[in-house]
PDB file of C-alpha atoms in Angstrom:
ATOM      1  CA  UNK M  22       2.115  18.948 -13.881  1.00 65.00           C
ATOM      2  CA  UNK M  23       0.045  20.519 -11.094  1.00 76.00           C
ATOM      3  CA  UNK M  24      -2.302  18.180  -9.185  1.00 81.00           C
ATOM      4  CA  UNK M  25      -6.109  18.418  -9.490  1.00 85.00           C
ATOM      5  CA  UNK M  26      -8.252  19.750  -6.639  1.00 89.00           C
ATOM      6  CA  UNK M  27      -8.916  16.190  -5.414  1.00 90.00           C
ATOM      7  CA  UNK M  28      -6.361  13.399  -5.319  1.00 93.00           C
ATOM      8  CA  UNK M  29      -5.395  10.195  -3.539  1.00 95.00           C
ATOM      9  CA  UNK M  30      -2.608  10.555  -0.966  1.00 96.00           C
ATOM     10  CA  UNK M  31      -0.423   7.603   0.014  1.00 97.00           C
ATOM     11  CA  UNK M  32       1.388   8.409   3.258  1.00 97.00           C
ATOM     12  CA  UNK M  33       3.793   5.886   4.803  1.00 95.00           C
ATOM     13  CA  UNK M  34       5.700   6.074   8.078  1.00 92.00           C
ATOM     14  CA  UNK M  35       8.796   3.951   8.688  1.00 86.00           C
ATOM     15  CA  UNK M  36       8.534   2.223  12.064  1.00 80.00           C
ATOM     16  CA  UNK M  37      11.333   2.663  14.576  1.00 67.00           C
ATOM     17  CA  UNK M  38      13.285   5.029  12.338  1.00 58.00           C
ATOM     18  CA  UNK M  39      14.288   7.162  15.340  1.00 59.00           C
ATOM     19  CA  UNK M  40      16.258   4.177  16.660  1.00 58.00           C
ATOM     20  CA  UNK M  41      18.311   3.790  13.482  1.00 58.00           C
ATOM     21  CA  UNK M  42      21.949   4.694  13.803  1.00 55.00           C
ATOM     22  CA  UNK M  43      23.579   6.758  11.078  1.00 56.00           C
ATOM     23  CA  UNK M  44      25.059   3.698   9.369  1.00 60.00           C
ATOM     24  CA  UNK M  45      21.910   1.551   9.438  1.00 60.00           C
ATOM     25  CA  UNK M  46      19.669   4.476   8.570  1.00 58.00           C
ATOM     26  CA  UNK M  47      21.809   5.407   5.587  1.00 64.00           C
ATOM     27  CA  UNK M  48      21.923   1.802   4.403  1.00 68.00           C
ATOM     28  CA  UNK M  49      18.167   1.272   4.625  1.00 67.00           C
ATOM     29  CA  UNK M  50      17.276   4.611   3.082  1.00 71.00           C
ATOM     30  CA  UNK M  51      19.766   3.852   0.318  1.00 74.00           C
ATOM     31  CA  UNK M  52      17.801   0.673  -0.310  1.00 77.00           C
ATOM     32  CA  UNK M  53      14.512   2.573  -0.242  1.00 84.00           C
ATOM     33  CA  UNK M  54      15.355   5.246  -2.814  1.00 87.00           C
ATOM     34  CA  UNK M  55      15.835   2.898  -5.813  1.00 90.00           C
ATOM     35  CA  UNK M  56      12.703   1.001  -4.745  1.00 89.00           C
ATOM     36  CA  UNK M  57      10.690   4.232  -4.851  1.00 92.00           C
ATOM     37  CA  UNK M  58      12.180   5.098  -8.247  1.00 93.00           C
ATOM     38  CA  UNK M  59      11.140   1.676  -9.525  1.00 92.00           C
ATOM     39  CA  UNK M  60       7.573   2.104  -8.257  1.00 93.00           C
ATOM     40  CA  UNK M  61       7.311   5.637  -9.645  1.00 94.00           C
ATOM     41  CA  UNK M  62       8.227   4.259 -13.051  1.00 95.00           C
ATOM     42  CA  UNK M  63       5.984   1.197 -12.811  1.00 92.00           C
ATOM     43  CA  UNK M  64       2.920   3.200 -11.721  1.00 93.00           C
ATOM     44  CA  UNK M  65       3.686   6.343 -13.753  1.00 94.00           C
ATOM     45  CA  UNK M  66       0.244   6.347 -15.408  1.00 93.00           C
ATOM     46  CA  UNK M  67      -1.445   6.592 -11.997  1.00 93.00           C
ATOM     47  CA  UNK M  68       1.009   8.948 -10.275  1.00 94.00           C
ATOM     48  CA  UNK M  69       0.280  12.664  -9.993  1.00 94.00           C
ATOM     49  CA  UNK M  70       3.286  13.545  -7.807  1.00 95.00           C
ATOM     50  CA  UNK M  71       6.008  10.891  -7.399  1.00 95.00           C
ATOM     51  CA  UNK M  72       6.642   9.012  -4.179  1.00 95.00           C
ATOM     52  CA  UNK M  73       9.477  10.588  -2.237  1.00 91.00           C
ATOM     53  CA  UNK M  74      11.079  10.446   1.200  1.00 87.00           C
ATOM     54  CA  UNK M  75      10.263  13.437   3.373  1.00 80.00           C
ATOM     55  CA  UNK M  76      11.466  14.348   6.859  1.00 71.00           C
ATOM     56  CA  UNK M  77      13.706  11.274   6.864  1.00 69.00           C
ATOM     57  CA  UNK M  78      11.104   8.692   7.854  1.00 79.00           C
ATOM     58  CA  UNK M  79       7.997   9.370   5.755  1.00 89.00           C
ATOM     59  CA  UNK M  80       7.062   8.469   2.191  1.00 93.00           C
ATOM     60  CA  UNK M  81       4.405  10.509   0.418  1.00 95.00           C
ATOM     61  CA  UNK M  82       2.946  10.565  -3.071  1.00 96.00           C
ATOM     62  CA  UNK M  83      -0.218  11.716  -4.853  1.00 95.00           C
ATOM     63  CA  UNK M  84      -2.069   9.231  -7.053  1.00 95.00           C
ATOM     64  CA  UNK M  85      -5.122   9.178  -9.290  1.00 93.00           C
ATOM     65  CA  UNK M  86      -6.526   5.914  -7.905  1.00 92.00           C
ATOM     66  CA  UNK M  87      -6.297   4.076  -4.532  1.00 94.00           C
ATOM     67  CA  UNK M  88      -5.802   0.703  -6.230  1.00 93.00           C
ATOM     68  CA  UNK M  89      -2.325   1.864  -7.271  1.00 93.00           C
ATOM     69  CA  UNK M  90      -1.658   2.826  -3.637  1.00 95.00           C
ATOM     70  CA  UNK M  91      -2.393  -0.726  -2.509  1.00 95.00           C
ATOM     71  CA  UNK M  92      -0.124  -2.204  -5.182  1.00 93.00           C
ATOM     72  CA  UNK M  93       2.643   0.157  -4.035  1.00 94.00           C
ATOM     73  CA  UNK M  94       2.134  -0.877  -0.397  1.00 94.00           C
ATOM     74  CA  UNK M  95       2.489  -4.542  -1.378  1.00 91.00           C
ATOM     75  CA  UNK M  96       5.663  -3.803  -3.344  1.00 89.00           C
ATOM     76  CA  UNK M  97       7.115  -1.810  -0.445  1.00 89.00           C
ATOM     77  CA  UNK M  98       6.357  -4.623   1.973  1.00 88.00           C
ATOM     78  CA  UNK M  99       8.071  -7.137  -0.277  1.00 84.00           C
ATOM     79  CA  UNK M 100      11.053  -4.908  -1.047  1.00 81.00           C
ATOM     80  CA  UNK M 101      11.776  -3.787   2.501  1.00 78.00           C
ATOM     81  CA  UNK M 102      11.104  -7.116   4.220  1.00 68.00           C
ATOM     82  CA  UNK M 103      11.294  -7.412   7.993  1.00 57.00           C
ATOM     83  CA  UNK M 104      14.259  -5.065   8.372  1.00 55.00           C
ATOM     84  CA  UNK M 105      12.188  -1.908   7.774  1.00 63.00           C
ATOM     85  CA  UNK M 106       8.529  -2.214   8.769  1.00 83.00           C
ATOM     86  CA  UNK M 107       6.124   0.630   8.035  1.00 91.00           C
ATOM     87  CA  UNK M 108       2.538   1.807   8.474  1.00 94.00           C
ATOM     88  CA  UNK M 109       0.413   3.600   5.867  1.00 97.00           C
ATOM     89  CA  UNK M 110      -2.699   5.683   5.264  1.00 98.00           C
ATOM     90  CA  UNK M 111      -4.509   6.200   1.964  1.00 97.00           C
ATOM     91  CA  UNK M 112      -6.804   9.243   1.720  1.00 97.00           C
ATOM     92  CA  UNK M 113      -8.864  10.513  -1.203  1.00 95.00           C
ATOM     93  CA  UNK M 114      -9.929  14.113  -0.773  1.00 93.00           C
ATOM     94  CA  UNK M 115      -9.305  17.795  -1.362  1.00 93.00           C
ATOM     95  CA  UNK M 116      -5.733  19.044  -1.462  1.00 92.00           C
ATOM     96  CA  UNK M 117      -4.546  22.417  -0.145  1.00 92.00           C
ATOM     97  CA  UNK M 118      -2.149  24.142  -2.537  1.00 90.00           C
ATOM     98  CA  UNK M 119      -1.907  23.086  -6.187  1.00 90.00           C
ATOM     99  CA  UNK M 120       1.876  22.778  -6.349  1.00 91.00           C
ATOM    100  CA  UNK M 121       4.384  20.237  -7.614  1.00 91.00           C
ATOM    101  CA  UNK M 122       6.123  20.227  -4.198  1.00 90.00           C
ATOM    102  CA  UNK M 123       4.315  17.617  -2.139  1.00 90.00           C
ATOM    103  CA  UNK M 124       5.609  19.086   1.136  1.00 89.00           C
ATOM    104  CA  UNK M 125       3.699  22.294   0.413  1.00 91.00           C
ATOM    105  CA  UNK M 126       0.344  20.789  -0.549  1.00 92.00           C
ATOM    106  CA  UNK M 127      -1.381  20.252   2.809  1.00 92.00           C
ATOM    107  CA  UNK M 128      -5.162  20.379   2.891  1.00 94.00           C
ATOM    108  CA  UNK M 129      -7.763  17.772   3.784  1.00 94.00           C
ATOM    109  CA  UNK M 130      -5.803  14.775   2.506  1.00 95.00           C
ATOM    110  CA  UNK M 131      -2.799  15.512   4.728  1.00 95.00           C
ATOM    111  CA  UNK M 132      -4.911  16.449   7.754  1.00 96.00           C
ATOM    112  CA  UNK M 133      -6.733  13.101   7.594  1.00 97.00           C
ATOM    113  CA  UNK M 134      -3.578  11.181   6.633  1.00 96.00           C
ATOM    114  CA  UNK M 135      -1.453  12.522   9.482  1.00 96.00           C
ATOM    115  CA  UNK M 136      -4.238  11.823  11.998  1.00 97.00           C
ATOM    116  CA  UNK M 137      -4.485   8.260  10.671  1.00 97.00           C
ATOM    117  CA  UNK M 138      -0.728   7.685  11.018  1.00 96.00           C
ATOM    118  CA  UNK M 139      -0.889   8.952  14.624  1.00 96.00           C
ATOM    119  CA  UNK M 140      -3.680   6.457  15.395  1.00 97.00           C
ATOM    120  CA  UNK M 141      -1.772   3.631  13.744  1.00 96.00           C
ATOM    121  CA  UNK M 142       1.253   4.408  15.913  1.00 93.00           C
ATOM    122  CA  UNK M 143      -0.808   4.394  19.123  1.00 95.00           C
ATOM    123  CA  UNK M 144      -2.691   1.221  18.220  1.00 94.00           C
ATOM    124  CA  UNK M 145       0.242  -0.576  16.569  1.00 92.00           C
ATOM    125  CA  UNK M 146      -1.715  -1.265  13.378  1.00 94.00           C
ATOM    126  CA  UNK M 147      -0.604  -1.438   9.764  1.00 94.00           C
ATOM    127  CA  UNK M 148      -2.951   0.658   7.641  1.00 97.00           C
ATOM    128  CA  UNK M 149      -6.046   2.863   7.341  1.00 97.00           C
ATOM    129  CA  UNK M 150      -8.253   3.730   4.358  1.00 98.00           C
ATOM    130  CA  UNK M 151     -10.186   6.986   3.935  1.00 97.00           C
ATOM    131  CA  UNK M 152     -11.486   6.999   0.370  1.00 95.00           C
ATOM    132  CA  UNK M 153     -15.202   6.173   0.436  1.00 94.00           C
ATOM    133  CA  UNK M 154     -16.064   8.211   3.551  1.00 91.00           C
ATOM    134  CA  UNK M 155     -18.395   5.448   4.789  1.00 93.00           C
ATOM    135  CA  UNK M 156     -18.437   1.925   6.230  1.00 95.00           C
ATOM    136  CA  UNK M 157     -16.497   0.600   3.232  1.00 95.00           C
ATOM    137  CA  UNK M 158     -13.372   2.311   4.600  1.00 96.00           C
ATOM    138  CA  UNK M 159     -13.790   0.380   7.858  1.00 96.00           C
ATOM    139  CA  UNK M 160     -14.096  -2.870   5.905  1.00 96.00           C
ATOM    140  CA  UNK M 161     -10.970  -2.115   3.871  1.00 97.00           C
ATOM    141  CA  UNK M 162      -9.054  -1.214   7.037  1.00 97.00           C
ATOM    142  CA  UNK M 163     -10.134  -4.410   8.804  1.00 97.00           C
ATOM    143  CA  UNK M 164      -9.193  -6.589   5.819  1.00 97.00           C
ATOM    144  CA  UNK M 165      -5.827  -4.853   5.457  1.00 96.00           C
ATOM    145  CA  UNK M 166      -4.872  -5.321   9.096  1.00 96.00           C
ATOM    146  CA  UNK M 167      -6.173  -8.895   9.136  1.00 95.00           C
ATOM    147  CA  UNK M 168      -3.891  -9.757   6.201  1.00 95.00           C
ATOM    148  CA  UNK M 169      -0.924  -8.029   7.817  1.00 93.00           C
ATOM    149  CA  UNK M 170      -1.480 -10.024  11.014  1.00 94.00           C
ATOM    150  CA  UNK M 171      -1.022 -13.265   9.073  1.00 95.00           C
ATOM    151  CA  UNK M 172       1.897 -11.891   7.035  1.00 93.00           C
ATOM    152  CA  UNK M 173       3.743 -10.667  10.145  1.00 91.00           C
ATOM    153  CA  UNK M 174       3.825 -14.259  11.438  1.00 93.00           C
ATOM    154  CA  UNK M 175       5.205 -15.739   8.221  1.00 94.00           C
ATOM    155  CA  UNK M 176       8.721 -17.095   8.008  1.00 94.00           C
ATOM    156  CA  UNK M 177      10.996 -15.707   5.279  1.00 92.00           C
ATOM    157  CA  UNK M 178      10.252 -18.785   3.154  1.00 95.00           C
ATOM    158  CA  UNK M 179       6.489 -18.548   3.673  1.00 95.00           C
ATOM    159  CA  UNK M 180       6.560 -14.868   2.753  1.00 94.00           C
ATOM    160  CA  UNK M 181       8.483 -15.642  -0.426  1.00 93.00           C
ATOM    161  CA  UNK M 182       5.886 -18.267  -1.366  1.00 96.00           C
ATOM    162  CA  UNK M 183       3.096 -15.805  -0.605  1.00 95.00           C
ATOM    163  CA  UNK M 184       4.715 -13.037  -2.706  1.00 92.00           C
ATOM    164  CA  UNK M 185       5.043 -15.306  -5.745  1.00 94.00           C
ATOM    165  CA  UNK M 186       1.523 -16.705  -5.434  1.00 95.00           C
ATOM    166  CA  UNK M 187       0.177 -13.152  -5.068  1.00 92.00           C
ATOM    167  CA  UNK M 188       1.734 -12.379  -8.464  1.00 89.00           C
ATOM    168  CA  UNK M 189      -0.430 -15.117  -9.984  1.00 92.00           C
ATOM    169  CA  UNK M 190       2.011 -18.039 -10.124  1.00 96.00           C
ATOM    170  CA  UNK M 191       0.682 -21.545  -9.450  1.00 96.00           C
ATOM    171  CA  UNK M 192       2.044 -23.603  -6.558  1.00 97.00           C
ATOM    172  CA  UNK M 193       3.813 -25.830  -9.095  1.00 96.00           C
ATOM    173  CA  UNK M 194       5.453 -22.799 -10.734  1.00 97.00           C
ATOM    174  CA  UNK M 195       6.497 -21.439  -7.330  1.00 97.00           C
ATOM    175  CA  UNK M 196       8.117 -24.782  -6.451  1.00 97.00           C
ATOM    176  CA  UNK M 197      10.032 -24.754  -9.738  1.00 97.00           C
ATOM    177  CA  UNK M 198      11.082 -21.108  -9.239  1.00 96.00           C
ATOM    178  CA  UNK M 199      12.396 -21.806  -5.725  1.00 96.00           C
ATOM    179  CA  UNK M 200      13.847 -25.237  -6.459  1.00 96.00           C
ATOM    180  CA  UNK M 201      11.562 -26.853  -3.874  1.00 97.00           C
ATOM    181  CA  UNK M 202       9.304 -29.895  -3.838  1.00 97.00           C
ATOM    182  CA  UNK M 203       5.619 -29.044  -4.522  1.00 96.00           C
ATOM    183  CA  UNK M 204       4.743 -30.499  -1.101  1.00 97.00           C
ATOM    184  CA  UNK M 205       7.051 -27.967   0.548  1.00 97.00           C
ATOM    185  CA  UNK M 206       5.160 -25.105  -1.096  1.00 97.00           C
ATOM    186  CA  UNK M 207       1.815 -26.692  -0.249  1.00 97.00           C
ATOM    187  CA  UNK M 208       2.852 -27.026   3.410  1.00 98.00           C
ATOM    188  CA  UNK M 209       3.909 -23.348   3.501  1.00 97.00           C
ATOM    189  CA  UNK M 210       0.545 -22.292   2.043  1.00 98.00           C
ATOM    190  CA  UNK M 211      -1.386 -24.353   4.586  1.00 97.00           C
ATOM    191  CA  UNK M 212       0.624 -23.381   7.676  1.00 97.00           C
ATOM    192  CA  UNK M 213       0.697 -19.651   6.885  1.00 97.00           C
ATOM    193  CA  UNK M 214      -2.934 -19.450   5.647  1.00 97.00           C
ATOM    194  CA  UNK M 215      -1.585 -17.958   2.417  1.00 97.00           C
ATOM    195  CA  UNK M 216      -4.730 -18.752   0.411  1.00 96.00           C
ATOM    196  CA  UNK M 217      -6.790 -16.796   2.950  1.00 96.00           C
ATOM    197  CA  UNK M 218      -4.464 -13.778   2.733  1.00 96.00           C
ATOM    198  CA  UNK M 219      -4.491 -13.712  -1.075  1.00 96.00           C
ATOM    199  CA  UNK M 220      -8.288 -14.033  -1.191  1.00 96.00           C
ATOM    200  CA  UNK M 221      -8.690 -11.177   1.299  1.00 96.00           C
ATOM    201  CA  UNK M 222      -6.268  -8.987  -0.653  1.00 96.00           C
ATOM    202  CA  UNK M 223      -8.152  -9.736  -3.873  1.00 95.00           C
ATOM    203  CA  UNK M 224     -11.309  -8.532  -2.115  1.00 95.00           C
ATOM    204  CA  UNK M 225      -9.490  -5.305  -1.216  1.00 96.00           C
ATOM    205  CA  UNK M 226      -8.460  -4.782  -4.852  1.00 94.00           C
ATOM    206  CA  UNK M 227     -12.014  -5.409  -6.102  1.00 94.00           C
ATOM    207  CA  UNK M 228     -13.421  -2.855  -3.659  1.00 93.00           C
ATOM    208  CA  UNK M 229     -10.798  -0.292  -4.638  1.00 94.00           C
ATOM    209  CA  UNK M 230     -11.710  -0.754  -8.299  1.00 90.00           C
ATOM    210  CA  UNK M 231     -15.284   0.264  -7.502  1.00 87.00           C
ATOM    211  CA  UNK M 232     -13.863   3.543  -6.161  1.00 84.00           C
ATOM    212  CA  UNK M 233     -11.985   4.048  -9.416  1.00 68.00           C
ATOM    213  CA  UNK M 234     -15.158   3.480 -11.436  1.00 57.00           C
ATOM    214  CA  UNK M 235     -17.390   5.695  -9.264  1.00 57.00           C
ATOM    215  CA  UNK M 236     -14.804   8.484  -9.267  1.00 57.00           C
ATOM    216  CA  UNK M 237     -14.577   8.376 -13.072  1.00 44.00           C
ATOM    217  CA  UNK M 238     -18.374   8.716 -13.275  1.00 39.00           C
ATOM    218  CA  UNK M 239     -18.351  11.708 -10.891  1.00 42.00           C
ATOM    219  CA  UNK M 240     -15.591  13.421 -12.883  1.00 41.00           C
ATOM    220  CA  UNK M 241     -17.407  12.802 -16.177  1.00 40.00           C
ATOM    221  CA  UNK M 242     -20.623  14.329 -14.762  1.00 40.00           C
ATOM    222  CA  UNK M 243     -18.629  17.316 -13.499  1.00 37.00           C
ATOM    223  CA  UNK M 244     -17.152  17.873 -16.949  1.00 34.00           C
ATOM    224  CA  UNK M 245     -20.579  17.570 -18.624  1.00 42.00           C
ATOM    225  CA  UNK M 246     -22.082  20.182 -16.297  1.00 41.00           C
ATOM    226  CA  UNK M 247     -19.586  22.865 -17.350  1.00 39.00           C
TER     227      UNK M 247
END
């Protein structure tokens, strides 16, 4: 299926990939490929062109809605862990060529996305949003990087607790899942500010859903006018 004139680009850049040796690089990319296949299947309804590795250290995919992009970023972060950090940009805009080969698409979405990745590299930040084209993108970007600042300081155990709570499990259920005392989970939540991170990420999701709704309205009006 060829993409529409406008789409949502998710562009990820693997940090420090140039320092990977052949063995480590092959191992980590081997871990990444099945993870991408899993996400392409899970988010199939929202994917225009599947996520794929390009140029060895980038991941790119075209989506219908930016909310799916955020869910994919969270899954990537959980699946890759600390051994393969990454940065990302999400851009909603006009594409260049309407082709099924994502490397040949280009256009506004890639121009903005590549510029965002370059800024993220220089400033050592995690993510940028360019979907509303107004101050709401700045808010989303600030919230995203605030959350990542807390997550980057989490221990492996705290991150595991966070990941399970973010899926909607209660603290009691997390303790049972991990074979820990409830107080241990409660301590992890308090020390890592996990409640704050989850609340901020829920705010991000709610804002992204307003983009989905407004974009549907615009598309419906466009169809009616023809």
